[in-house]
Amino acid sequence: MTHKVLIASGKGGVGKSSCAVFLGHALARHGFHVLIVELDAGLRGLDLMLGLESKSVYDMGDVLKGICDPYDAVIPCELQPNLSLLSAPSGNWSEFHQADLVWLCNQISSYYDWILLDAPAGIGNGFRLGLEAAERGLLVATPDPICVREAAIASRLLEQKKGSNFSQRLIINRVRKSPVGESLPDLDAVIDQVAVQLIGVIPEEPSIPQSAANGLPLPMNSKAFQPFDNIAWRLDGIYRPLAIQ
């Protein structure tokens, strides 16, 4: 069975794509076959974050236009066995329909255990297309008031479109201690406002943007390595602690 997960955020700049990439790495390390599908048409960047910028020949738009087969556009990640990428169209979504992405996911799903649909920030066309193909959702938010409010709006839209049985989970990203290092932000308040069950907390950690910029997996000594690993287990239904540091 293939799990199709929409990774979304109500607001840009929360590290959603980094979460998609490093969650993909974690699931692949666990032995799952993982495909990250990029949905931010015209603003591609996941190939850089996965170290695949020189490998991309075709993209999703070429598949949907019939220029190539789906597997011609899938790029294996050389640094992480079992992890692959399907890049977003170089144009925009206006020439495609919701059924196109659903068809594409169905065509390739038998080869993957997990398909991570990395939606663009906000609730535009890419978000709505991904939602149509997804079977569950991950919301990424940072613990600031504007981001939390936008994540709550996205959560309500997910429920309206998919129904109350659509499984949603929350990742709180870029969590840092207070300036004096005494305590974490009020994560319970974030959870209450978004009204989605928490699945993981990712600390503010320099190795995340550094690894993403260089197309590398997180180093094992990174403070974010274990939280991503635990989220991958929890996503698969296996209990692991949140690993809040």
Short mmCIF file of C-alpha atoms in Angstrom, two decimals:
data_model
loop_
_atom_site.label_atom_id
_atom_site.label_comp_id
_atom_site.label_asym_id
_atom_site.label_seq_id
_atom_site.Cartn_x
_atom_site.Cartn_y
_atom_site.Cartn_z
CA MET A 1 0.00 0.00 0.00
CA THR A 2 1.31 3.43 -0.97
CA HIS A 3 0.84 6.32 1.45
CA LYS A 4 0.27 9.66 -0.30
CA VAL A 5 0.99 12.54 2.06
CA LEU A 6 0.45 16.23 1.35
CA ILE A 7 3.07 18.37 3.10
CA ALA A 8 1.67 21.88 3.35
CA SER A 9 1.85 25.17 5.22
CA GLY A 10 -0.44 28.14 5.43
CA LYS A 11 2.46 30.55 5.04
CA GLY A 12 5.78 30.61 3.22
CA GLY A 13 9.14 30.62 4.90
CA VAL A 14 8.39 27.99 7.55
CA GLY A 15 10.81 25.35 6.23
CA LYS A 16 8.15 23.13 4.70
CA SER A 17 10.27 21.91 1.79
CA SER A 18 13.19 21.20 4.13
CA CYS A 19 10.81 19.10 6.20
CA ALA A 20 9.70 17.22 3.08
CA VAL A 21 13.31 16.55 2.04
CA PHE A 22 14.63 15.41 5.41
CA LEU A 23 11.53 13.40 6.20
CA GLY A 24 12.05 11.71 2.83
CA HIS A 25 15.63 10.93 3.83
CA ALA A 26 14.46 9.48 7.15
CA LEU A 27 11.80 7.25 5.58
CA ALA A 28 14.31 6.04 2.98
CA ARG A 29 16.82 5.20 5.73
CA HIS A 30 14.14 3.00 7.26
CA GLY A 31 14.05 0.97 4.07
CA PHE A 32 10.97 2.48 2.43
CA HIS A 33 10.87 3.47 -1.22
CA VAL A 34 10.06 7.17 -1.20
CA LEU A 35 9.16 9.63 -3.96
CA ILE A 36 9.00 13.37 -3.29
CA VAL A 37 6.67 15.10 -5.75
CA GLU A 38 7.33 18.82 -6.04
CA LEU A 39 4.20 20.92 -6.60
CA ASP A 40 5.60 24.46 -6.62
CA ALA A 41 5.27 25.01 -10.38
CA GLY A 42 7.72 27.48 -11.87
CA LEU A 43 9.74 27.80 -8.64
CA ARG A 44 11.57 24.50 -8.47
CA GLY A 45 14.16 24.02 -5.75
CA LEU A 46 14.00 20.46 -4.43
CA ASP A 47 16.53 19.27 -7.00
CA LEU A 48 19.06 21.60 -5.37
CA MET A 49 18.13 20.45 -1.87
CA LEU A 50 18.63 16.81 -2.90
CA GLY A 51 21.85 17.41 -4.83
CA LEU A 52 20.18 16.61 -8.16
CA GLU A 53 20.39 19.93 -10.02
CA SER A 54 22.49 18.46 -12.85
CA LYS A 55 20.36 15.31 -13.17
CA SER A 56 17.00 16.76 -14.14
CA VAL A 57 16.04 16.25 -17.80
CA TYR A 58 12.25 16.02 -17.63
CA ASP A 59 9.71 17.28 -15.11
CA MET A 60 6.11 16.58 -14.18
CA GLY A 61 4.84 18.92 -16.89
CA ASP A 62 6.57 16.81 -19.53
CA VAL A 63 4.85 13.70 -18.16
CA LEU A 64 1.41 15.29 -18.11
CA LYS A 65 1.86 16.60 -21.65
CA GLY A 66 2.81 13.11 -22.85
CA ILE A 67 6.38 14.08 -23.76
CA CYS A 68 7.86 11.31 -21.60
CA ASP A 69 6.83 8.41 -19.38
CA PRO A 70 6.57 9.05 -15.61
CA TYR A 71 9.70 7.02 -14.87
CA ASP A 72 11.77 9.06 -17.32
CA ALA A 73 11.12 12.13 -15.16
CA VAL A 74 11.83 10.49 -11.77
CA ILE A 75 15.36 11.23 -10.53
CA PRO A 76 16.98 8.82 -8.03
CA CYS A 77 18.87 10.44 -5.18
CA GLU A 78 22.47 9.23 -5.37
CA LEU A 79 23.23 10.02 -1.73
CA GLN A 80 20.16 8.27 -0.32
CA PRO A 81 19.12 4.88 -1.74
CA ASN A 82 15.33 4.43 -2.02
CA LEU A 83 14.70 8.21 -2.32
CA SER A 84 13.66 9.84 -5.61
CA LEU A 85 12.31 13.16 -6.87
CA LEU A 86 9.73 14.20 -9.45
CA SER A 87 10.26 17.90 -10.16
CA ALA A 88 7.45 20.42 -10.56
CA PRO A 89 6.42 21.73 -13.99
CA SER A 90 8.57 24.58 -15.25
CA GLY A 91 5.41 26.48 -16.24
CA ASN A 92 2.27 26.91 -14.15
CA TRP A 93 -0.69 24.78 -13.17
CA SER A 94 -3.27 26.55 -15.37
CA GLU A 95 -2.87 24.02 -18.19
CA PHE A 96 -3.37 20.99 -15.94
CA HIS A 97 -6.32 19.60 -13.98
CA GLN A 98 -6.80 17.93 -10.63
CA ALA A 99 -7.38 14.60 -12.33
CA ASP A 100 -3.94 14.82 -13.98
CA LEU A 101 -2.02 14.63 -10.72
CA VAL A 102 -4.33 11.92 -9.35
CA TRP A 103 -3.68 9.90 -12.51
CA LEU A 104 0.07 10.40 -12.23
CA CYS A 105 0.19 9.31 -8.58
CA ASN A 106 -1.86 6.24 -9.41
CA GLN A 107 0.47 5.38 -12.30
CA ILE A 108 3.61 5.39 -10.15
CA SER A 109 2.25 4.40 -6.74
CA SER A 110 2.98 0.68 -7.07
CA TYR A 111 6.72 1.42 -7.03
CA TYR A 112 6.75 3.46 -3.81
CA ASP A 113 5.80 3.00 -0.19
CA TRP A 114 5.52 6.74 0.40
CA ILE A 115 4.72 9.60 -1.97
CA LEU A 116 5.37 12.97 -0.32
CA LEU A 117 3.53 15.77 -2.14
CA ASP A 118 5.41 18.99 -1.34
CA ALA A 119 2.79 21.69 -1.86
CA PRO A 120 3.67 25.35 -2.42
CA ALA A 121 3.05 27.67 0.51
CA GLY A 122 -0.50 28.93 0.91
CA ILE A 123 -3.70 27.46 -0.47
CA GLY A 124 -3.36 28.09 -4.20
CA ASN A 125 -3.55 25.74 -7.18
CA GLY A 126 -0.60 23.55 -6.23
CA PHE A 127 -2.02 23.01 -2.76
CA ARG A 128 -5.45 22.11 -4.14
CA LEU A 129 -4.04 19.75 -6.75
CA GLY A 130 -1.95 17.98 -4.15
CA LEU A 131 -4.89 17.74 -1.80
CA GLU A 132 -6.90 15.93 -4.44
CA ALA A 133 -4.25 13.22 -4.72
CA ALA A 134 -3.37 12.94 -1.01
CA GLU A 135 -4.72 10.48 1.53
CA ARG A 136 -3.35 12.30 4.58
CA GLY A 137 -1.73 15.61 5.41
CA LEU A 138 1.21 17.07 7.30
CA LEU A 139 1.03 20.74 8.25
CA VAL A 140 4.28 22.56 8.93
CA ALA A 141 4.17 25.65 11.13
CA THR A 142 6.58 27.74 13.14
CA PRO A 143 5.56 28.95 16.61
CA ASP A 144 4.78 32.54 15.65
CA PRO A 145 1.24 33.99 15.67
CA ILE A 146 0.88 34.72 11.95
CA CYS A 147 2.14 31.31 10.89
CA VAL A 148 -0.05 29.55 13.43
CA ARG A 149 -3.15 31.41 12.23
CA GLU A 150 -2.40 30.56 8.58
CA ALA A 151 -1.81 26.91 9.47
CA ALA A 152 -5.21 26.83 11.19
CA ILE A 153 -6.83 28.18 8.02
CA ALA A 154 -5.09 25.52 5.92
CA SER A 155 -6.19 22.82 8.37
CA ARG A 156 -9.82 23.88 8.12
CA LEU A 157 -9.63 23.85 4.34
CA LEU A 158 -8.16 20.34 4.39
CA GLU A 159 -11.06 19.16 6.52
CA GLN A 160 -13.65 20.94 4.38
CA LYS A 161 -12.30 19.40 1.17
CA LYS A 162 -11.45 15.91 2.41
CA GLY A 163 -13.79 15.39 5.37
CA SER A 164 -13.25 14.91 9.07
CA ASN A 165 -11.77 11.43 8.55
CA PHE A 166 -8.82 12.88 6.59
CA SER A 167 -5.80 12.35 8.86
CA GLN A 168 -3.84 15.51 9.61
CA ARG A 169 -0.72 15.89 11.74
CA LEU A 170 1.29 18.94 12.77
CA ILE A 171 5.04 19.51 12.61
CA ILE A 172 6.22 22.53 14.60
CA ASN A 173 9.42 23.67 12.94
CA ARG A 174 12.24 26.04 13.89
CA VAL A 175 11.63 25.81 17.60
CA ARG A 176 14.26 27.53 19.68
CA LYS A 177 14.66 28.11 23.36
CA SER A 178 14.19 31.52 24.92
CA PRO A 179 17.20 33.87 24.76
CA VAL A 180 18.29 32.80 28.24
CA GLY A 181 17.90 29.13 27.30
CA GLU A 182 15.35 28.40 30.00
CA SER A 183 12.30 27.11 28.15
CA LEU A 184 10.70 26.29 24.82
CA PRO A 185 7.83 28.36 23.37
CA ASP A 186 4.31 27.40 24.41
CA LEU A 187 3.86 24.50 22.01
CA ASP A 188 0.53 23.53 23.57
CA ALA A 189 -0.87 26.90 22.51
CA VAL A 190 0.27 26.26 18.93
CA ILE A 191 -1.39 22.84 18.91
CA ASP A 192 -4.62 24.24 20.36
CA GLN A 193 -4.85 27.03 17.79
CA VAL A 194 -4.09 24.85 14.77
CA ALA A 195 -6.33 22.11 16.23
CA VAL A 196 -4.23 19.31 14.72
CA GLN A 197 -2.48 16.48 16.56
CA LEU A 198 1.26 16.98 16.94
CA ILE A 199 3.59 14.49 15.27
CA GLY A 200 6.95 16.19 15.71
CA VAL A 201 8.97 19.20 16.81
CA ILE A 202 12.05 20.29 14.85
CA PRO A 203 14.56 22.57 16.57
CA GLU A 204 16.13 25.66 15.03
CA GLU A 205 19.31 24.06 13.79
CA PRO A 206 22.01 25.49 11.46
CA SER A 207 22.65 22.10 9.87
CA ILE A 208 19.19 22.14 8.23
CA PRO A 209 19.74 25.11 5.86
CA GLN A 210 23.39 24.14 5.43
CA SER A 211 22.54 20.58 4.35
CA ALA A 212 19.70 21.78 2.12
CA ALA A 213 21.88 24.38 0.41
CA ASN A 214 24.53 21.76 -0.32
CA GLY A 215 22.15 18.96 -1.33
CA LEU A 216 23.25 16.71 1.52
CA PRO A 217 21.46 14.55 4.11
CA LEU A 218 21.50 15.80 7.68
CA PRO A 219 24.60 14.70 9.60
CA MET A 220 23.85 12.20 12.34
CA ASN A 221 25.20 14.57 14.99
CA SER A 222 22.68 17.26 14.00
CA LYS A 223 20.10 18.10 16.68
CA ALA A 224 17.45 17.73 13.97
CA PHE A 225 18.48 14.23 12.86
CA GLN A 226 16.67 12.33 15.63
CA PRO A 227 13.46 14.41 15.51
CA PHE A 228 13.09 13.75 11.76
CA ASP A 229 13.85 10.07 12.32
CA ASN A 230 11.19 9.88 15.03
CA ILE A 231 8.61 11.65 12.86
CA ALA A 232 9.22 9.04 10.15
CA TRP A 233 8.54 6.22 12.63
CA ARG A 234 5.47 7.97 14.05
CA LEU A 235 4.13 8.59 10.55
CA ASP A 236 4.35 4.84 9.98
CA GLY A 237 2.39 4.19 13.18
CA ILE A 238 5.34 3.20 15.37
CA TYR A 239 5.68 5.08 18.64
CA ARG A 240 8.76 7.17 19.16
CA PRO A 241 9.20 10.13 21.53
CA LEU A 242 9.01 13.65 20.15
CA ALA A 243 12.70 14.23 21.00
CA ILE A 244 12.14 17.86 21.97
CA GLN A 245 15.48 19.36 22.97
#
